[in-house]
CSV table of C-alpha atoms in Angstrom, one decimal:
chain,number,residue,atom,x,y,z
A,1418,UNK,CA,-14.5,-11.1,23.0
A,1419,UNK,CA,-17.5,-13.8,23.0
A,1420,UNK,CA,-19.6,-11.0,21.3
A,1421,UNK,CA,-17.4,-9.6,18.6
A,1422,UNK,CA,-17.0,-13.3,17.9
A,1423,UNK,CA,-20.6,-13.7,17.9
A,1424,UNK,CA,-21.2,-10.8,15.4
A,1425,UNK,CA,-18.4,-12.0,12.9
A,1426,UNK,CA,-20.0,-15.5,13.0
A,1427,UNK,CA,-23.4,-13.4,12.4
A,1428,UNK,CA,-22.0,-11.5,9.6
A,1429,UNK,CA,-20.1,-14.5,8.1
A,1430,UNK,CA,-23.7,-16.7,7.8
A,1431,UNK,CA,-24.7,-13.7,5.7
A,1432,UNK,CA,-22.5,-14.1,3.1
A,1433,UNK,CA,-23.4,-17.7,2.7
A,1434,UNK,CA,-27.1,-17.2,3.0
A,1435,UNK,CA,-27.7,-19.3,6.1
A,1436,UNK,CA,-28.6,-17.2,9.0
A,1437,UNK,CA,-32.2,-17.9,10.6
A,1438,UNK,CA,-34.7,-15.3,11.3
A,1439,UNK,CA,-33.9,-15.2,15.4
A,1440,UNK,CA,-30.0,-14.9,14.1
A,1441,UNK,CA,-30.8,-12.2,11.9
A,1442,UNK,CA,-32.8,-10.1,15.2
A,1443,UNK,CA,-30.0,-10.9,17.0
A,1444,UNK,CA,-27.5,-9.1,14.2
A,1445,UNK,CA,-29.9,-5.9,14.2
A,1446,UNK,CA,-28.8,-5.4,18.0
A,1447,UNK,CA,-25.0,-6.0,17.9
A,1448,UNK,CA,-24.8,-3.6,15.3
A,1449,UNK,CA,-26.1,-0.7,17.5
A,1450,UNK,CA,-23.2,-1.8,20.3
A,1451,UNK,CA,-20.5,0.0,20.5
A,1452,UNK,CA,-18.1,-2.3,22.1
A,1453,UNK,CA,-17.7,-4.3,18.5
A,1454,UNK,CA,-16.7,-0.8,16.5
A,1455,UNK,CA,-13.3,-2.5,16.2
A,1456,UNK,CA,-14.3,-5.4,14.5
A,1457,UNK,CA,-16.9,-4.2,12.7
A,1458,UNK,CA,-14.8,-1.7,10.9
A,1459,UNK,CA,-12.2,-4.2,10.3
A,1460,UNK,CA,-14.9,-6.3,8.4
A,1461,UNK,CA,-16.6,-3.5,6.4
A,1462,UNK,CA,-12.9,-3.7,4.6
A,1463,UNK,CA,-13.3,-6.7,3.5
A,1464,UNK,CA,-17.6,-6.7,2.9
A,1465,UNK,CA,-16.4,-3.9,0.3
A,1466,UNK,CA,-14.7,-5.8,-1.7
A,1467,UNK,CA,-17.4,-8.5,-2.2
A,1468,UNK,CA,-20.3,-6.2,-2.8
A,1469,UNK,CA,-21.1,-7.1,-6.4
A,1470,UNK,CA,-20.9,-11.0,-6.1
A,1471,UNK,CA,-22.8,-11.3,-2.8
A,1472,UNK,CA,-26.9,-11.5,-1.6
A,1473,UNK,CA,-27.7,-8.8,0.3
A,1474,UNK,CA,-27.7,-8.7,4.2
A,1475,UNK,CA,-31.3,-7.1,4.8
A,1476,UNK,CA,-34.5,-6.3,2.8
A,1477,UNK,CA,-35.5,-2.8,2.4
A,1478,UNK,CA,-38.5,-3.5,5.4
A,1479,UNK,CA,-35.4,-4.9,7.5
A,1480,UNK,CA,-33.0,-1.8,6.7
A,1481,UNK,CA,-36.2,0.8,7.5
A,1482,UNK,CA,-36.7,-0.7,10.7
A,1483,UNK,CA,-32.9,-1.1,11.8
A,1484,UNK,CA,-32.9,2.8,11.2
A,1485,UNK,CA,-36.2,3.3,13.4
A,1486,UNK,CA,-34.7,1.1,15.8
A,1487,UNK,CA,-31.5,3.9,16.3
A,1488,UNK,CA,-33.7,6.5,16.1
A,1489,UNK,CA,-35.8,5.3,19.0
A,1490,UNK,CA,-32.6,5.2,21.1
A,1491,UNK,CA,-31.8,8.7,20.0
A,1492,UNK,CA,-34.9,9.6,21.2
A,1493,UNK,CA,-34.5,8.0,24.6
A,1494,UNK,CA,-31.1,10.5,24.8
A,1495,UNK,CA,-33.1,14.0,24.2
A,1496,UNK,CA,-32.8,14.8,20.7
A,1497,UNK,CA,-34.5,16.8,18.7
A,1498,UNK,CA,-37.6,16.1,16.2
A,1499,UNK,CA,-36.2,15.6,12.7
A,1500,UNK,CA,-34.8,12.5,11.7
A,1501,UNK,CA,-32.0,13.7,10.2
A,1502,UNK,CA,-31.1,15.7,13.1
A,1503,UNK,CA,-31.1,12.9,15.5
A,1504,UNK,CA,-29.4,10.7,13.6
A,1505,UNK,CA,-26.5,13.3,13.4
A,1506,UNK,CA,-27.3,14.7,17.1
A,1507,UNK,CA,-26.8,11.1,19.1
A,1508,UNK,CA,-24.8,11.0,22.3
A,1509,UNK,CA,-20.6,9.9,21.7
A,1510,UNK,CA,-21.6,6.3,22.6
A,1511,UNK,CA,-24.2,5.7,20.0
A,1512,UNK,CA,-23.1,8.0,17.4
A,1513,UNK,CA,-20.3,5.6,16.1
A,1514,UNK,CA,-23.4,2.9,15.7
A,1515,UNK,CA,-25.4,5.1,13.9
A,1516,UNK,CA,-22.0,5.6,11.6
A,1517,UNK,CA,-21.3,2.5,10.9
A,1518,UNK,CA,-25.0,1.1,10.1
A,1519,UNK,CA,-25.2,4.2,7.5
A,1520,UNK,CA,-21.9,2.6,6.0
A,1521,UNK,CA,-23.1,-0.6,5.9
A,1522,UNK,CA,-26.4,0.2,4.6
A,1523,UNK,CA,-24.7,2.4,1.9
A,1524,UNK,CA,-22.7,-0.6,0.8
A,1525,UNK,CA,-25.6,-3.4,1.4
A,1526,UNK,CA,-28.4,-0.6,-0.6
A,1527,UNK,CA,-25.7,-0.4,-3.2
A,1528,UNK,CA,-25.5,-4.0,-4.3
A,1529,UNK,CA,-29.3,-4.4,-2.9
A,1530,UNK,CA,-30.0,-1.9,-6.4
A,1531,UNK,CA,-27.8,-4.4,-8.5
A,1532,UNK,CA,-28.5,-7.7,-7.8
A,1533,UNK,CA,-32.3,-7.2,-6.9
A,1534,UNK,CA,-33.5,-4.4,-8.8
A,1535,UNK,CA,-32.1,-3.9,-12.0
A,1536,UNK,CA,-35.1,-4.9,-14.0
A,1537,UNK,CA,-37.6,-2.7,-11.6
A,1538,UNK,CA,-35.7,0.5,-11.9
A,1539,UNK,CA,-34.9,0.5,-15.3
A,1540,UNK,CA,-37.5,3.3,-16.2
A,1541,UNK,CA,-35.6,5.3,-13.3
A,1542,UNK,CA,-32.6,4.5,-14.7
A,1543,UNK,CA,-33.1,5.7,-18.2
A,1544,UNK,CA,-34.5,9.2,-16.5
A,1545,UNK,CA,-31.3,9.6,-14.3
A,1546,UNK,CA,-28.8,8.9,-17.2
A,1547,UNK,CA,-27.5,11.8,-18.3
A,1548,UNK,CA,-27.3,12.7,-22.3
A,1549,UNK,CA,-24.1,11.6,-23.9
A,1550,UNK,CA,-21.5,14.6,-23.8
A,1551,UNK,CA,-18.3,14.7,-25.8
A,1552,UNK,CA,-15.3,13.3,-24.3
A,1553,UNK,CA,-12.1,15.5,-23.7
A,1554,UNK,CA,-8.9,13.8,-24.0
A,1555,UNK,CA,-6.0,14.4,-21.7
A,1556,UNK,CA,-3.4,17.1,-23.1
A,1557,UNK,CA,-0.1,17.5,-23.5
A,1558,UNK,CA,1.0,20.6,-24.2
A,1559,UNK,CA,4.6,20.9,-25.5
A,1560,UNK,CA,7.4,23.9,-25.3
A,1561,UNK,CA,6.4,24.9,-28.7
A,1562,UNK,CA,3.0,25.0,-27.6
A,1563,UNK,CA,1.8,22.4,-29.5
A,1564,UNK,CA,-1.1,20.2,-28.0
A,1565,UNK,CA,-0.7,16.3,-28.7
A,1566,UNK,CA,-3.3,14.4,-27.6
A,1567,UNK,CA,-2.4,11.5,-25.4
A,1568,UNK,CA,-5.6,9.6,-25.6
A,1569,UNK,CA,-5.0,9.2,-29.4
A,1570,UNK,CA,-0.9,9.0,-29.5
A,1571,UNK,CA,0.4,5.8,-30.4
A,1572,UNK,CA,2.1,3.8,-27.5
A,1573,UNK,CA,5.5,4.3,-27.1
A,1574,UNK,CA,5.5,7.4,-29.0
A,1575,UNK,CA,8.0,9.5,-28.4
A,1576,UNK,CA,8.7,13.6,-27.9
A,1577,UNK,CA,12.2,15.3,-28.1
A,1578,UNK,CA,12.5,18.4,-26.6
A,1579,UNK,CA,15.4,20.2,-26.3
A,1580,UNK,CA,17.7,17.5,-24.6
A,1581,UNK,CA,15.3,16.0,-23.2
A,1582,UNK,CA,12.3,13.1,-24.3
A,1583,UNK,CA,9.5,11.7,-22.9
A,1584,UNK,CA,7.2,8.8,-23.6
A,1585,UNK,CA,3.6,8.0,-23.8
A,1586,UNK,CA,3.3,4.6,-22.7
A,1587,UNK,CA,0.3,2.4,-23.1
A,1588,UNK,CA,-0.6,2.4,-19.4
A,1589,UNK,CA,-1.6,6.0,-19.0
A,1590,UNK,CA,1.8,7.1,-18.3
A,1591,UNK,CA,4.1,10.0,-19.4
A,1592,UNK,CA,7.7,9.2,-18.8
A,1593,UNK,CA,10.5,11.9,-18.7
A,1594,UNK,CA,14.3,11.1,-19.4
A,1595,UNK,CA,17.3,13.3,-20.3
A,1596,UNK,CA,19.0,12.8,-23.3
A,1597,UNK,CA,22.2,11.1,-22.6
A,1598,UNK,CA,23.6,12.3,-26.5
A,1599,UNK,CA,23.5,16.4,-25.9
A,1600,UNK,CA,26.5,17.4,-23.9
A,1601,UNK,CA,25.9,20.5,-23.4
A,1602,UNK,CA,23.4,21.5,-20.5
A,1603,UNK,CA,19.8,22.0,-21.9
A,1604,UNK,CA,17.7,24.9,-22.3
A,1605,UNK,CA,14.7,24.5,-19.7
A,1606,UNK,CA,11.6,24.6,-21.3
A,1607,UNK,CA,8.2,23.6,-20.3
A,1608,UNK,CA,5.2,21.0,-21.1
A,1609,UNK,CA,2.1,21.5,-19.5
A,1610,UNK,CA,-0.1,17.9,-18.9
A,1611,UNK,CA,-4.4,18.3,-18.7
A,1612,UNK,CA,-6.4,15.9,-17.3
A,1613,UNK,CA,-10.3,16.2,-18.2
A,1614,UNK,CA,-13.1,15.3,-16.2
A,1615,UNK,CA,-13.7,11.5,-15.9
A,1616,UNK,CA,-10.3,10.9,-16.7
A,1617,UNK,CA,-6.8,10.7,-14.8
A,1618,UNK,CA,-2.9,10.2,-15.8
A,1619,UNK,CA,0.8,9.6,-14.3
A,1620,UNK,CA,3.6,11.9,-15.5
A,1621,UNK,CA,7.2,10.4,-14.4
A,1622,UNK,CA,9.3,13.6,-14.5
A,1623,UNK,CA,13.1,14.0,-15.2
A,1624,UNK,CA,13.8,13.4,-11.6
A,1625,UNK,CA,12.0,10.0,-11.6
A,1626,UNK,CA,9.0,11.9,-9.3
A,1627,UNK,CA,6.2,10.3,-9.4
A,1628,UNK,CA,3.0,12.4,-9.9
A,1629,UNK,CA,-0.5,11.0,-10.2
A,1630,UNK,CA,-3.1,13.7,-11.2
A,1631,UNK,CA,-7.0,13.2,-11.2
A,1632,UNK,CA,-9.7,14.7,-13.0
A,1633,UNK,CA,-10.0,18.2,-14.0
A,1634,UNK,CA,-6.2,18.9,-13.4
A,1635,UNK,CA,-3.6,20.3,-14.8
A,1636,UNK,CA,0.4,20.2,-14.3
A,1637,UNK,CA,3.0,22.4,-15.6
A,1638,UNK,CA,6.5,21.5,-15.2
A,1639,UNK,CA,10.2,21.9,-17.0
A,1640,UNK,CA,11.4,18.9,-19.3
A,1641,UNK,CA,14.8,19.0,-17.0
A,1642,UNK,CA,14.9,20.4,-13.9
A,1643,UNK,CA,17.7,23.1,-13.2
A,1644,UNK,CA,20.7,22.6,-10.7
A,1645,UNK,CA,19.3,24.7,-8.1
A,1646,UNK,CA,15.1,23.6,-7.4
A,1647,UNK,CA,12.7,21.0,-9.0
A,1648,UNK,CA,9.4,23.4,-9.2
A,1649,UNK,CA,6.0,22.5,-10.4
A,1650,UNK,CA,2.8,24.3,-10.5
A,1651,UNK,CA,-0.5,22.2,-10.0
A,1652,UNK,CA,-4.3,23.3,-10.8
A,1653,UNK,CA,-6.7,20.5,-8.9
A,1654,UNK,CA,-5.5,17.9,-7.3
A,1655,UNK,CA,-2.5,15.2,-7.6
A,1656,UNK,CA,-0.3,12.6,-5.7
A,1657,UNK,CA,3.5,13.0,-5.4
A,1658,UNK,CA,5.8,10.6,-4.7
A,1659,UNK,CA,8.8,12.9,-4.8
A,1660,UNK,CA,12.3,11.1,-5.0
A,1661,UNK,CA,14.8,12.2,-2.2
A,1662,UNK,CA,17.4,14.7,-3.1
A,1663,UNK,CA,18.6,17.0,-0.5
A,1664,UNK,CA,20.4,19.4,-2.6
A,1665,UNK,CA,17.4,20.0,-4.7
A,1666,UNK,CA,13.9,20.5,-3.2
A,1667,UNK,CA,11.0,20.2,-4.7
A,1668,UNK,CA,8.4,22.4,-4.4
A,1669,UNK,CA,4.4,22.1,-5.3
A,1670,UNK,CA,3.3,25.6,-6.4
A,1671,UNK,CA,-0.6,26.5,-6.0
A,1672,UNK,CA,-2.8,29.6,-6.1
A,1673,UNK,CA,-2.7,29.9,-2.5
A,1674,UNK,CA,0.4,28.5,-0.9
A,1675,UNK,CA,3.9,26.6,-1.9
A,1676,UNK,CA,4.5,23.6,-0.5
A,1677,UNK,CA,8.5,22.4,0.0
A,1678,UNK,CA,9.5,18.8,-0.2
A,1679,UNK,CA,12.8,16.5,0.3
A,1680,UNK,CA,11.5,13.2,-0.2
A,1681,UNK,CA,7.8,12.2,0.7
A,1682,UNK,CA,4.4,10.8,-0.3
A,1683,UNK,CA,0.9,13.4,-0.1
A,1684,UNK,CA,-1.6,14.4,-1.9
A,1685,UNK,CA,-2.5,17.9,-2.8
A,1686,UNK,CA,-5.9,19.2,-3.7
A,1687,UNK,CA,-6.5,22.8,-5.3
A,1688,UNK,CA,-9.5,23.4,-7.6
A,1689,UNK,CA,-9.9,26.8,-8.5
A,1690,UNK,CA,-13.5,25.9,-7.9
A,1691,UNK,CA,-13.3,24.7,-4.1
A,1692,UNK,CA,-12.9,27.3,-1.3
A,1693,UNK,CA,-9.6,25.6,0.0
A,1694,UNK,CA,-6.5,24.0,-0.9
A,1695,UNK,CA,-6.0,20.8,1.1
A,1696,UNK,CA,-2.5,19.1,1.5
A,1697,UNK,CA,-2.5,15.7,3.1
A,1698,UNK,CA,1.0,13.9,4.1
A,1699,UNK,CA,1.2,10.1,3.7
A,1700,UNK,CA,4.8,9.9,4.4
A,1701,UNK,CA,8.1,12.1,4.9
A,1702,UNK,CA,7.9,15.5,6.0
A,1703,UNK,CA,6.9,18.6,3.9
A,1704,UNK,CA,6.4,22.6,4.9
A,1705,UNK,CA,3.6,24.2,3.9
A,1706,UNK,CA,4.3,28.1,2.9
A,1707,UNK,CA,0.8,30.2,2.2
A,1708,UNK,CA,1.4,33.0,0.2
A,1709,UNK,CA,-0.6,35.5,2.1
A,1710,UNK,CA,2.4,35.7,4.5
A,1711,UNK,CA,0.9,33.6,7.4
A,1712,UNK,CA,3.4,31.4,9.2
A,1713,UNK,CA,4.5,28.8,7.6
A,1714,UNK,CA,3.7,24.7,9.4
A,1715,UNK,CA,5.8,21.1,9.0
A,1716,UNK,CA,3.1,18.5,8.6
A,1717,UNK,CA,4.0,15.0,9.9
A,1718,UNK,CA,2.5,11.9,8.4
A,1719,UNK,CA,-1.3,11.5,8.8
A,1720,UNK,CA,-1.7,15.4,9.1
A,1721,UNK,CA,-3.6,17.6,7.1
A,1722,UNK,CA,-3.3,21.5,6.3
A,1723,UNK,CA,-5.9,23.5,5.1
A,1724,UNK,CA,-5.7,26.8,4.0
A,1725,UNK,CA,-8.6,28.9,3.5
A,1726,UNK,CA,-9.8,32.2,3.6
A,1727,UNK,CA,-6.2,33.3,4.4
A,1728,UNK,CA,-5.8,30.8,6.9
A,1729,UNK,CA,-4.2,28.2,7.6
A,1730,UNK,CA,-5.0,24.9,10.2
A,1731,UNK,CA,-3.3,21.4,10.3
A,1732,UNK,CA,-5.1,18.8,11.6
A,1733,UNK,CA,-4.9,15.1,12.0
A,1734,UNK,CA,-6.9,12.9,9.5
A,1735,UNK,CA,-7.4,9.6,8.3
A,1736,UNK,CA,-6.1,10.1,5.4
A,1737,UNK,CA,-8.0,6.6,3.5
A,1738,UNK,CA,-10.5,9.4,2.5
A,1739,UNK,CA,-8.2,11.9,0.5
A,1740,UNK,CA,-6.3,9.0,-1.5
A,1741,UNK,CA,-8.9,6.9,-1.9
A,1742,UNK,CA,-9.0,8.0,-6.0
A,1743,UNK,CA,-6.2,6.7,-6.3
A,1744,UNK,CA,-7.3,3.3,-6.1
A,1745,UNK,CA,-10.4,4.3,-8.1
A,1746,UNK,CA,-12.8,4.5,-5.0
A,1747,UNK,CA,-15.5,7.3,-3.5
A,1748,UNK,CA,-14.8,7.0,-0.2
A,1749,UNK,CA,-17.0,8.6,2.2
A,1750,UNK,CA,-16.6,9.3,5.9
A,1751,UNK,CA,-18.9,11.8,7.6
A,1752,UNK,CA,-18.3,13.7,4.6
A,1753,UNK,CA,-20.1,17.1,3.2
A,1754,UNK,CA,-22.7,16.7,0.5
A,1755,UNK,CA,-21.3,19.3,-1.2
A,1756,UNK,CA,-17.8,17.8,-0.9
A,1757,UNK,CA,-19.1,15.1,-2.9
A,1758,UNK,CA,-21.2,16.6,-5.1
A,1759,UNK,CA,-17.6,18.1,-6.6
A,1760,UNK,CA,-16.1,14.9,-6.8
A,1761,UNK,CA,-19.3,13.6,-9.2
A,1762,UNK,CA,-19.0,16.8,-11.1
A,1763,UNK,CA,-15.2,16.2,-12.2
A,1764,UNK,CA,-15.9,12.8,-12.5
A,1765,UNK,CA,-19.4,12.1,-14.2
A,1766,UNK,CA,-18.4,15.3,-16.2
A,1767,UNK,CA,-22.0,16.7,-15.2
A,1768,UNK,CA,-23.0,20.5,-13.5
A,1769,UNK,CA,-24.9,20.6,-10.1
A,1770,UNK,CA,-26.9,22.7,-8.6
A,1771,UNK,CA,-25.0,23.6,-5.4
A,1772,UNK,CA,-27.8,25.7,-4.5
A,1773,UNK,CA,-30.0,22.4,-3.8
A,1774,UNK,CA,-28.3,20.6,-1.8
A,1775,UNK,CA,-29.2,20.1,1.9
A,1776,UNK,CA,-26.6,20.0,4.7
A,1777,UNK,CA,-26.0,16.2,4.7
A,1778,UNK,CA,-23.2,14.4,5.6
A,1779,UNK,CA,-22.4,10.7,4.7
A,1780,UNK,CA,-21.2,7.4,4.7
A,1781,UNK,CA,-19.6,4.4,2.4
A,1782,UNK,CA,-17.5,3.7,-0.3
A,1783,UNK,CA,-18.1,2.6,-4.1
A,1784,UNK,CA,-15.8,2.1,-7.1
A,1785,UNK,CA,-15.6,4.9,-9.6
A,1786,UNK,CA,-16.1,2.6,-12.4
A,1787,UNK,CA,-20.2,2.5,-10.2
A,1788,UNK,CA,-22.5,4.2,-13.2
A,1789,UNK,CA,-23.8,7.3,-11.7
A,1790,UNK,CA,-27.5,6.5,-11.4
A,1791,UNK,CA,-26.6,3.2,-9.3
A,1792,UNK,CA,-24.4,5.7,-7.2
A,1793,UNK,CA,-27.1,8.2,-6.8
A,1794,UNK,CA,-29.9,5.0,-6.4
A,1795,UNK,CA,-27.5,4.2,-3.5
A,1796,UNK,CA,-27.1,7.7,-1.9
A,1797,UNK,CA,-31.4,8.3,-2.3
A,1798,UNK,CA,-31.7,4.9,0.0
A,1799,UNK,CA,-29.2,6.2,3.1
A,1800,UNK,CA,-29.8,9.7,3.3
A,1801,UNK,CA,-33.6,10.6,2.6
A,1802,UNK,CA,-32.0,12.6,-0.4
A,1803,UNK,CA,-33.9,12.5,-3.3
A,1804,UNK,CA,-31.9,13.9,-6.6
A,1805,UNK,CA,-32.4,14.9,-10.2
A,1806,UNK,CA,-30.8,14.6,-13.3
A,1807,UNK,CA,-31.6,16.6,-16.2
A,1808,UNK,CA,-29.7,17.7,-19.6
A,1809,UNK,CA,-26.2,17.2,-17.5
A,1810,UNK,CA,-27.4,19.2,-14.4
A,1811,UNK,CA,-27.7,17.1,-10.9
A,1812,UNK,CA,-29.7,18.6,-8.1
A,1813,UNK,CA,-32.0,17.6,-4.8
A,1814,UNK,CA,-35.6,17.7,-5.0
A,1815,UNK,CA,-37.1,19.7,-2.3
């Protein structure tokens, strides 16, 4: 306890700028200690939040030789040669250190580019920002098949469809209601909502469902859902918040599998362009059915089932990671380059070279709102990756 209180005391004379020179040694070795992973993740949570307003931790000499100083210990356990190897190849005690220095380092290079280096790099930046492309509005495509705009609609404007209306309100929501003046049962028809890159929506459907859908997604749904299911049909990923009904359930239709739901929170990712369709439960119970015939598994919260290559595996996640969009965050832990290199495409609205990119994993998390040359600035610094931007393409430099 006396040293996890020690390195909160060390990291808390940080923020205020008063730790001395022997203090600041004596912070380089407690972060390579295992026995404060606890509290040092605990803290990170709340360091993330004050990236932009504080000084940062280290200098770039300091953050070189903190990295030198894990690789010597690596060494001392038998690795290999390369430096990225044996940062990725340490033995189960130290490989937590060298996790959670990469995270730190991501978050402290991050605001180190900011507040110190803003008027240095701003040749670099003006290389690495891509050309201005045309923005996409997000789609509503009615019964008719008329496409509306919602980008552009008034607030508060309303549709009528067939006993049923829906709303665009001025929060980047689509409401759905039934019209309570048509007796007779309605005719199901269906709308169909697209979500561009770089943007994302809420549809409310008739049910009072909650469904938030990111970037390069689209939804297609009926305006009233029948007496005997509530079906949808998702392309890319969303977030359900699915109200309860027992005689009706809801069901999540993708290219690969169906997925069958009481009452429950998850998230669902399925781009036609990723090699797997993941479905993450935050809460409730759902069944996941893939369509190639392969049994069918009940994930409970904090589980995750992939289904790839006609098969399917559930595992158990952290699931911060997969819902971290939703509070308009990149959140990276020991994550693939190339798994983030899809999440910049749908979100910076650029192309990348797949073909490029080395087998990296990483660390750290920055807000969405982060222009993409400060988030790439902050990815070159952590992971000896060294990337390109030209006429909307992204790729690493050999």
């Amino acid at each position: 306890m006396q040293q996890q209180d020690r390195l909160q005391y060390l990291l808390e004379k940080t923020t205020t700028g008063t730790i001395a020179e022997e203090e600041r040694q004596e912070l380089f070795v407690l972060l390579t200690d295992p026995d404060t992973r606890q509290l040092y993740n605990d803290l990170f949570e709340q360091l993330s939040t004050q990236y932009a307003e504080e000084e940062d931790f280290f200098s770039a000499e300091e953050t070189t030789h903190l990295f030198e100083q894990i690789n010597e210990k690596n060494r001392e356990s038998g690795s290999g040669p390369d430096v990225s190897t044996r940062i990725h190849r340490l033995k189960p005690v130290l490989f937590w250190a060298a996790a959670c220095i990469t995270m730190l380092l991501s978050l402290l290079s991050y605001r180190f580019f900011v507040n110190m280096h803003r008027v240095a790099d701003q040749k670099k930046m003006a290389q690495l920002t891509p050309a201005p492309r045309p923005k996409s509005d997000v789609m509503l495509t009615l019964s008719d098949g008329t496409q509306v705009s919602l980008d552009s609609t008034v607030a508060g404007r309303v549709f009528e469809q067939k006993g049923a209306r829906a709303v665009n309100n001025d929060n980047g929501t689509l409401t759905y209601a039934g019209d309570v003046t048509t007796a007779a049962k309605p005719e199901v028809v269906y709308n169909t909502l697209t979500i561009p890159r770089g943007k994302q929506y809420k549809v409310v459907l008739p049910d009072g469902s909650q469904v938030w859908l990111n970037a390069a997604s689209s939804l297609h749904y009926p305006t009233q859902f029948p007496d005997q299911e509530r079906k949808v049909e998702l392309s890319g990923e969303a977030y359900f918040d699915i109200v309860k009904d027992d005689r009706k359930p809801f069901l999540v239709v993708t290219a690969q599998q169906t997925i069958s739901v009481l009452g429950t929170s998850f998230n669902v990712k399925a781009y036609t362009d990723e090699p797997y369709i993941k479905t993450t439960l935050i809460a409730g119970s759902v069944k996941i059915d893939p369509l190639n015939g392969s049994k069918s598994r009940v994930l409970k919260p904090g589980e995750q089932a992939i289904v790839a290559n006609n098969d399917l595996q559930v595992k158990t996640i952290d699931t911060k990671e997969d819902v971290s969009w939703r509070s308009d965050l990149f959140y990276f832990s020991d994550t693939d380059l190339r798994e983030m290199a899809y999440q910049l495409q749908r979100w910076y609205d650029i192309e990348v070279d797949f073909s490029s990119l080395p087998a990296k994993r990483l660390y750290g998390q920055l807000p969405r709102s982060t222009p993409l040359p400060e988030l790439l600035s902050a990815i070159e610094k952590t992971s000896n990756i060294k990337f390109k931007l030209s006429n909307g393409r992204l790729f690493v430099e050999k």
